[in-house]
Coordinates of C-alpha atoms in Angstrom, one line a residue:
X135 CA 9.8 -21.2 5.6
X136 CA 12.1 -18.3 4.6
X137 CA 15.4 -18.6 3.4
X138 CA 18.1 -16.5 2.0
X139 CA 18.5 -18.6 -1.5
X140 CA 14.7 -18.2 -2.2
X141 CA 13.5 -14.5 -0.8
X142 CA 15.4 -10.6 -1.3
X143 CA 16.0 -8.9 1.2
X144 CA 12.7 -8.2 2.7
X145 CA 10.5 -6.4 5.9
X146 CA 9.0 -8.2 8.5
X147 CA 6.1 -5.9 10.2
X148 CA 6.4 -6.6 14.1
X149 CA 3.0 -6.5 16.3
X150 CA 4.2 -5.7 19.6
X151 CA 1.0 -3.4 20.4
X152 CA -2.9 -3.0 19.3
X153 CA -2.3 1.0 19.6
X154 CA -1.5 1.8 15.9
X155 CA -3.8 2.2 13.5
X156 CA -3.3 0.5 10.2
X157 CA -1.3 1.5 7.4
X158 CA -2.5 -0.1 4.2
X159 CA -5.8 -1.3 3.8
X160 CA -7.3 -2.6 6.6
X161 CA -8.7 -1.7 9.5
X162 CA -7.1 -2.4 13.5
X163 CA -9.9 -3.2 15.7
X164 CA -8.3 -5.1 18.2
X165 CA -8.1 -3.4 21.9
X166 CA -6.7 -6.3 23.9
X167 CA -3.2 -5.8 25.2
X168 CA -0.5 -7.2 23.6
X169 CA 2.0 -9.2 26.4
X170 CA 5.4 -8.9 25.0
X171 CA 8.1 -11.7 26.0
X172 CA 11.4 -10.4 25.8
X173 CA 12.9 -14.4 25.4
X174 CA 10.6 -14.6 21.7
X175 CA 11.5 -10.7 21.0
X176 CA 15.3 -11.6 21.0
X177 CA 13.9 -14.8 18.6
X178 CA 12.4 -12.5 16.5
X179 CA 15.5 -10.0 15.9
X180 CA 17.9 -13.4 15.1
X181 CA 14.9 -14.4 13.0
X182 CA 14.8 -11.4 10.8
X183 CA 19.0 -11.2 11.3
X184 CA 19.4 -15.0 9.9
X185 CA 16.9 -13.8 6.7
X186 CA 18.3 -10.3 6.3
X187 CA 14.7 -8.8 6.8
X188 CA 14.3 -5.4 7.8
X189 CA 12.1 -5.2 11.4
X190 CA 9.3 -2.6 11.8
X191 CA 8.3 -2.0 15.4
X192 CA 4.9 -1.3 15.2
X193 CA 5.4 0.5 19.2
X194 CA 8.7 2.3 20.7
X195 CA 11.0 -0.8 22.0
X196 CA 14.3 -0.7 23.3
X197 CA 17.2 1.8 22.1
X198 CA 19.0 -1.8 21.3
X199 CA 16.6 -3.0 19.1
X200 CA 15.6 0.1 17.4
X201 CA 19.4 0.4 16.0
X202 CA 18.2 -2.9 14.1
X203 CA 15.3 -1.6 12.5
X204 CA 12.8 1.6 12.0
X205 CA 9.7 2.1 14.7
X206 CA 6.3 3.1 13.9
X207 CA 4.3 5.4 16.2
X208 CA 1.2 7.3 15.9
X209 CA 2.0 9.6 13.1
X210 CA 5.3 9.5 13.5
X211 CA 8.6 7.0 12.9
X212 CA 11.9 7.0 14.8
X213 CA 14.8 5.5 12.5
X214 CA 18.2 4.9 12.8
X215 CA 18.5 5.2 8.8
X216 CA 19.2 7.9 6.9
X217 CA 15.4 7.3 5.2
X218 CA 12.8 8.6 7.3
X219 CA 8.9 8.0 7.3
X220 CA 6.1 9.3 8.6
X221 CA 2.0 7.8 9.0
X222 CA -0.5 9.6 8.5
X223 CA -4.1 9.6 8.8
X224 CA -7.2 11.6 8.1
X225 CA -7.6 13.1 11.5
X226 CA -4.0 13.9 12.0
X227 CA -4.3 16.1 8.6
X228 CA -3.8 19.6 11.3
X229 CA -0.8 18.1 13.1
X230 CA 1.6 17.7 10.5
X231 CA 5.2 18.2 10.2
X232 CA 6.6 16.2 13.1
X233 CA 9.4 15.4 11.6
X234 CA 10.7 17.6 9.1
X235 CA 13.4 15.6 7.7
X236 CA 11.3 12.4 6.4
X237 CA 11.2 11.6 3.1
X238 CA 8.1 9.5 2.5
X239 CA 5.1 10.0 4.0
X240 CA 2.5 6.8 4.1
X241 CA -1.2 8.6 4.2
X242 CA -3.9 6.4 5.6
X243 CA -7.1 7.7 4.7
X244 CA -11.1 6.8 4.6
X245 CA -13.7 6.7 1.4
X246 CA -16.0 8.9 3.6
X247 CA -13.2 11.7 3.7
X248 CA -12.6 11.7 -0.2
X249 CA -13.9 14.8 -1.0
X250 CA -10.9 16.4 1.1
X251 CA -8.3 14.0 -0.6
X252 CA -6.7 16.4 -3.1
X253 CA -6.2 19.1 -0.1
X254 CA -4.9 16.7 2.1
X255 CA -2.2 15.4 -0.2
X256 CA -1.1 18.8 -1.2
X257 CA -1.1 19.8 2.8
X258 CA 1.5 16.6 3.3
X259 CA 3.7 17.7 0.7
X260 CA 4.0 21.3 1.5
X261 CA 4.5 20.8 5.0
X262 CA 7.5 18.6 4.7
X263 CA 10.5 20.3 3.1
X264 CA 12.3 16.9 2.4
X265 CA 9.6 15.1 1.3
X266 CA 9.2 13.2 -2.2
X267 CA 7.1 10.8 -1.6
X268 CA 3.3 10.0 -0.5
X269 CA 1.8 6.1 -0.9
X270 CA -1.6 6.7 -0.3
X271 CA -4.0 3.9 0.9
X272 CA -7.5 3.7 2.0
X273 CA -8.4 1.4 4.7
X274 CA -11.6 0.4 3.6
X275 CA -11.4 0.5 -0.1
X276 CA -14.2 -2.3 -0.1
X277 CA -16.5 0.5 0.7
X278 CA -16.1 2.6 -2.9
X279 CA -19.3 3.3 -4.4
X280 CA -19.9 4.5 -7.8
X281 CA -20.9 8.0 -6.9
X282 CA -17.5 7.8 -4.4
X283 CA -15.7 6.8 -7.7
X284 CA -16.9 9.7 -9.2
X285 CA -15.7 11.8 -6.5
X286 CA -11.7 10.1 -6.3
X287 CA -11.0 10.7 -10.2
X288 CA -12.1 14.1 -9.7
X289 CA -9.4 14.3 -6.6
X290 CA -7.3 12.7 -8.5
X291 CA -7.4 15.1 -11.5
X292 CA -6.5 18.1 -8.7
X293 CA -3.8 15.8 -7.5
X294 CA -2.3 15.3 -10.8
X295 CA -2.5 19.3 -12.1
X296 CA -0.4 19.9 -8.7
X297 CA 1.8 17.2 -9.0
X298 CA 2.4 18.6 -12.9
X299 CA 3.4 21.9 -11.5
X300 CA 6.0 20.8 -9.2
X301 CA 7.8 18.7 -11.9
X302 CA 7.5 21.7 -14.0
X303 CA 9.5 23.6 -11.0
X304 CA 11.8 20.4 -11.6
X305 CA 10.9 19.6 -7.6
X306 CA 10.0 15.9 -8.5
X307 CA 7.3 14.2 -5.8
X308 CA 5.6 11.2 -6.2
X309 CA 2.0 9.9 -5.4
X310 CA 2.2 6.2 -5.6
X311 CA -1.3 5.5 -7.3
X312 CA 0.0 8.1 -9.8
X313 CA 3.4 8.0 -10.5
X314 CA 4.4 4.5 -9.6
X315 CA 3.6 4.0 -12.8
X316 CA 6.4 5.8 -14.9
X317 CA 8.5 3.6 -13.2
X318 CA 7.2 0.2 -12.8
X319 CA 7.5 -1.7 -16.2
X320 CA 5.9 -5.0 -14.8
X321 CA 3.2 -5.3 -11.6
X322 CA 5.5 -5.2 -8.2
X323 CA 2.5 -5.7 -5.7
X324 CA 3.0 -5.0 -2.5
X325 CA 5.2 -7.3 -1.6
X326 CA 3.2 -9.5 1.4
X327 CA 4.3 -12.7 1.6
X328 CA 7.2 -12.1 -0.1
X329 CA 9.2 -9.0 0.6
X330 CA 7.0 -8.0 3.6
X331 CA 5.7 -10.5 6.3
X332 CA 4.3 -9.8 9.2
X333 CA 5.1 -11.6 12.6
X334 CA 3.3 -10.9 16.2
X335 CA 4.4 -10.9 19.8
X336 CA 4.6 -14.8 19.6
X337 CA 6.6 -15.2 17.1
X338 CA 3.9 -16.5 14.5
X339 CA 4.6 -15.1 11.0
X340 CA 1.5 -14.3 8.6
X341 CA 1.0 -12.9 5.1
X342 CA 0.9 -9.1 6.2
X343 CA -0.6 -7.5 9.1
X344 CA -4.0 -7.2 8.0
X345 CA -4.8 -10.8 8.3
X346 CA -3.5 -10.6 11.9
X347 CA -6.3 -8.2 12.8
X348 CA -8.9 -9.9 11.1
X349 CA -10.0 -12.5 13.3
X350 CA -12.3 -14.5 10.3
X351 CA -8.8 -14.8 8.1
X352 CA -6.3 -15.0 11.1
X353 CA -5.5 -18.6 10.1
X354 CA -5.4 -18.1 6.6
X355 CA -3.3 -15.6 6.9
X356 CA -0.5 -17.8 9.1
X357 CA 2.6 -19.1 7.1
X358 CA 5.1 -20.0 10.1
X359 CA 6.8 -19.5 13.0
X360 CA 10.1 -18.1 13.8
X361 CA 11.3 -21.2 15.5
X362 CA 10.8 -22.8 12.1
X363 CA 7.9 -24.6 13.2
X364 CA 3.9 -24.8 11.5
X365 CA 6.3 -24.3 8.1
X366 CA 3.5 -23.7 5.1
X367 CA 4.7 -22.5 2.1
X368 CA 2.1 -19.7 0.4
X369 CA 4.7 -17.4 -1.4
X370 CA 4.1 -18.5 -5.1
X371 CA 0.2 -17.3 -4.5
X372 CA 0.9 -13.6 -3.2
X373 CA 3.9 -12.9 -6.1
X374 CA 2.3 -10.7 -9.1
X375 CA 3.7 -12.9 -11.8
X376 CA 2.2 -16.0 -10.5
X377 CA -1.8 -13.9 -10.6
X378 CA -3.4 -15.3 -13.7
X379 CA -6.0 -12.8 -14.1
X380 CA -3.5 -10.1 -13.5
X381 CA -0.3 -10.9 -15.5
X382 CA -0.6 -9.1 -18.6
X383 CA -2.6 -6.0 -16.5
X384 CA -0.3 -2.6 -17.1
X385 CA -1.9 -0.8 -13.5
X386 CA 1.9 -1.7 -12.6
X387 CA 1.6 0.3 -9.6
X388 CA -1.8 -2.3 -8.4
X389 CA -0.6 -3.6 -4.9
X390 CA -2.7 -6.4 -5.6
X391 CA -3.9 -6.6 -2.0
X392 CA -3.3 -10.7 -1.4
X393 CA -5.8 -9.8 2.4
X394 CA -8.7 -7.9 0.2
X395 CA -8.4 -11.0 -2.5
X396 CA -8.7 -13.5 0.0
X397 CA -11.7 -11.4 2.3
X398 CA -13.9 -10.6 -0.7
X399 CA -13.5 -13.5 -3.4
X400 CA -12.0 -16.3 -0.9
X401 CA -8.9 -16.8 -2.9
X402 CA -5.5 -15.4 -2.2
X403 CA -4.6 -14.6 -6.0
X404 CA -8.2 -13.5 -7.4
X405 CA -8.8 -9.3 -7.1
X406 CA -12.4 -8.4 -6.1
X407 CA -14.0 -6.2 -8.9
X408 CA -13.5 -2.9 -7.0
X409 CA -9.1 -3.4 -7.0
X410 CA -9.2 -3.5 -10.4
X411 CA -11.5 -0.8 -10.9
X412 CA -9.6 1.9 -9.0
X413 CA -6.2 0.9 -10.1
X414 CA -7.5 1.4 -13.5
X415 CA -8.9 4.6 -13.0
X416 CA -5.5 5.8 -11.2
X417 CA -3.7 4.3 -14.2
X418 CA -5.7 6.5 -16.8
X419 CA -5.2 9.4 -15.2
X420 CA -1.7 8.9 -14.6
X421 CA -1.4 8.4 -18.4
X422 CA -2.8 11.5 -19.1
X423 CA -0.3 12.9 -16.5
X424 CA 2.3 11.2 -18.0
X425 CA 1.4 12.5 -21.4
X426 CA 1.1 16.4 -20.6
X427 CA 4.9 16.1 -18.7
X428 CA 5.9 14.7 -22.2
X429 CA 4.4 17.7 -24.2
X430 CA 5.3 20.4 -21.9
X431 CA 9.2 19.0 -22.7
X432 CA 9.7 17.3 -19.6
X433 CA 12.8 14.8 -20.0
X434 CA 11.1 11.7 -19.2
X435 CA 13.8 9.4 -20.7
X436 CA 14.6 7.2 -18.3
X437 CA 10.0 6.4 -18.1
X438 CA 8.9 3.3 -19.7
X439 CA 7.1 3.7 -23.1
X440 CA 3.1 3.8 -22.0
X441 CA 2.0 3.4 -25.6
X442 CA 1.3 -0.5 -25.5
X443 CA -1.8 0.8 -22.2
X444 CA -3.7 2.6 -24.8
X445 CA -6.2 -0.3 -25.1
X446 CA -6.4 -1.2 -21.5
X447 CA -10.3 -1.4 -20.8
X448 CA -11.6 0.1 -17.3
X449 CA -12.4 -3.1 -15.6
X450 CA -10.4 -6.1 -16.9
X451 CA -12.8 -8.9 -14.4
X452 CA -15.9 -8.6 -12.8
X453 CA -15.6 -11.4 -10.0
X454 CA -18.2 -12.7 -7.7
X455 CA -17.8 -12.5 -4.2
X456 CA -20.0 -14.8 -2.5
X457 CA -21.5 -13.6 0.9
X458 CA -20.1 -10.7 0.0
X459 CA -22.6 -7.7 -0.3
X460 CA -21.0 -6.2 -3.9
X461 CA -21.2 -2.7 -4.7
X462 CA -22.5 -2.1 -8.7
X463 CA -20.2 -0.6 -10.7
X464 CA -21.1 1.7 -13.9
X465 CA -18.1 0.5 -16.0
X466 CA -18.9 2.8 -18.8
X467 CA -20.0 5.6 -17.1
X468 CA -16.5 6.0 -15.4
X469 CA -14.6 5.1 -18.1
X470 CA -16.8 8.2 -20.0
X471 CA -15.3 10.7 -17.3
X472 CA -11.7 9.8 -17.7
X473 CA -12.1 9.9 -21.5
X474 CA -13.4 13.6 -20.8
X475 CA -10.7 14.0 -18.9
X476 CA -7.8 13.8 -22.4

């Protein structure tokens, strides 16, 4: 399934417990226990050893296996590396600062709590010294409604003013929805099924997580095993430059979620209406970020030229989800407030 000559140097997400919430953009329902065997664990480390992929204990395990890899707790991350994370989520927003040192911070939060978003991102940044970066993810982002649209570019515009004063203080952080952007010239993703798999206590190995916890798309979501059996080769439909509707898109930073493609149009490379939608809306504003840095004589040198986005239009597809009940959209509306935005 996975082999040096055809895959970088990747993650591997290891479900060893049900007791972590998510952390990208799904949601962990699952409360049955999860039996570890020590025999497919020691499988799993050779597997991820053999492919030079990263592990990421999703529970505290052994002191000899977390020298191999980093290990995810509730809001909080133990790692032997020198790059430290933490996760976050809405209702840990008063308990901050576990770990000082950490240097990213991945913030998990809800389209019900979006009217606190701006204060919540500023309250992770100032309450860790060290850190530069925040990726930011909503774990139902199906849910978005036009009115909640309405509400995020407004947080977003909040986000972006404070984010402009700290680069004006030359004290560079990063928001991935908004400044991934100055940095990605072509669409990265997110990685799943490429860069970042996902294997559970048996050693079965799926796209990402989410499809691990979602019992309708388990088997979708399944590309192998780390004993090299059940081999099925999915890759070349989860990597951005193989996305048809979505190769010439400039939302670079777009982690074109391969799970919410699958669970809301039933193909792994087709976006629902509602990704493209808010990574557009993210990308316009981040423009406009972009451009006031550039007037108020920020060096940006090294920042790919964003004059070829001008054109972009708000929603690139519309796509039917069958089954599906689908939110409706004011396309024009929205795109109205972000032009009142320049």
């Amino acid at each position: 399934l996975i082999e040096n000559k055809s895959f970088k140097k990747k993650y591997a997400y290891i479900i060893l417990s049900n007791e972590l919430d998510s952390f990208c953009q799904y949601t962990s329902n699952d409360s049955e226990n999860i039996i570890v065997n020590t025999s497919i664990l020691e499988q799993i480390i050779e597997y991820c050893k053999k492919n030079s992929i990263i592990p990421i204990f999703n529970c505290i395990v052994e002191d000899k296996y977390i020298r191999k890899g980093i290990v995810l707790s509730h809001c909080k991350a133990q790692c032997d590396a020198p790059f430290k994370c933490e996760v976050v989520y809405d209702k840990d927003i008063d308990n901050l600062g576990i770990h000082k040192d950490c240097q990213s911070v991945v913030f998990i939060s809800e389209t019900n709590n979006i009217c606190n978003l701006a204060s919540n991102i500023i309250k992770i940044f100032n309450s860790y010294p060290n850190n530069t970066n925040i990726n930011l993810f909503f774990k139902d982002s199906y849910a978005f409604t036009n009115d909640l649209l309405i509400n995020y570019i407004s947080q977003l515009k909040k986000i972006s003013e404070y984010i402009f004063t700290q680069w004006s203080k030359e004290n560079i952080v990063n928001l991935n929805v908004l400044t991934h952007l100055f940095f990605n010239k072509s669409v990265s993703g997110c990685g799943a099924g490429g860069d970042l798999i996902a294997i559970d206590a048996e050693g079965t190995i799926y796209i990402c997580p989410a499809f691990y916890f979602d019992e309708t798309l388990k088997c979708d979501g399944m590309i192998g095993h780390v004993n090299g059996e059940q081999k099925r080769k999915i890759d070349h439909l989860c990597k951005p430059n193989k996305l048809f509707i979505c190769r010439e898109c400039t939302a670079t930073h777009c982690t074109q979620c391969t799970y919410l493609n699958k669970k809301y149009t039933g193909e792994y490379c087709v976006p629902p209406e509602i990704q493209c939608i808010k990574s557009n809306i993210e990308r316009e504003i981040s423009l406009k970020l972009f451009k006031d840095l550039v007037k108020a004589g920020f060096p940006m040198y090294n920042i790919p030229n964003y004059s070829h986005m001008l054109d972009v239009k708000l929603d690139p597809i519309a796509v039917e989800r069958p089954k599906q009940k689908i939110n409706k959209y004011d396309v024009e509306m929205l795109q109205a407030m972000l032009e009142q935005y320049d």
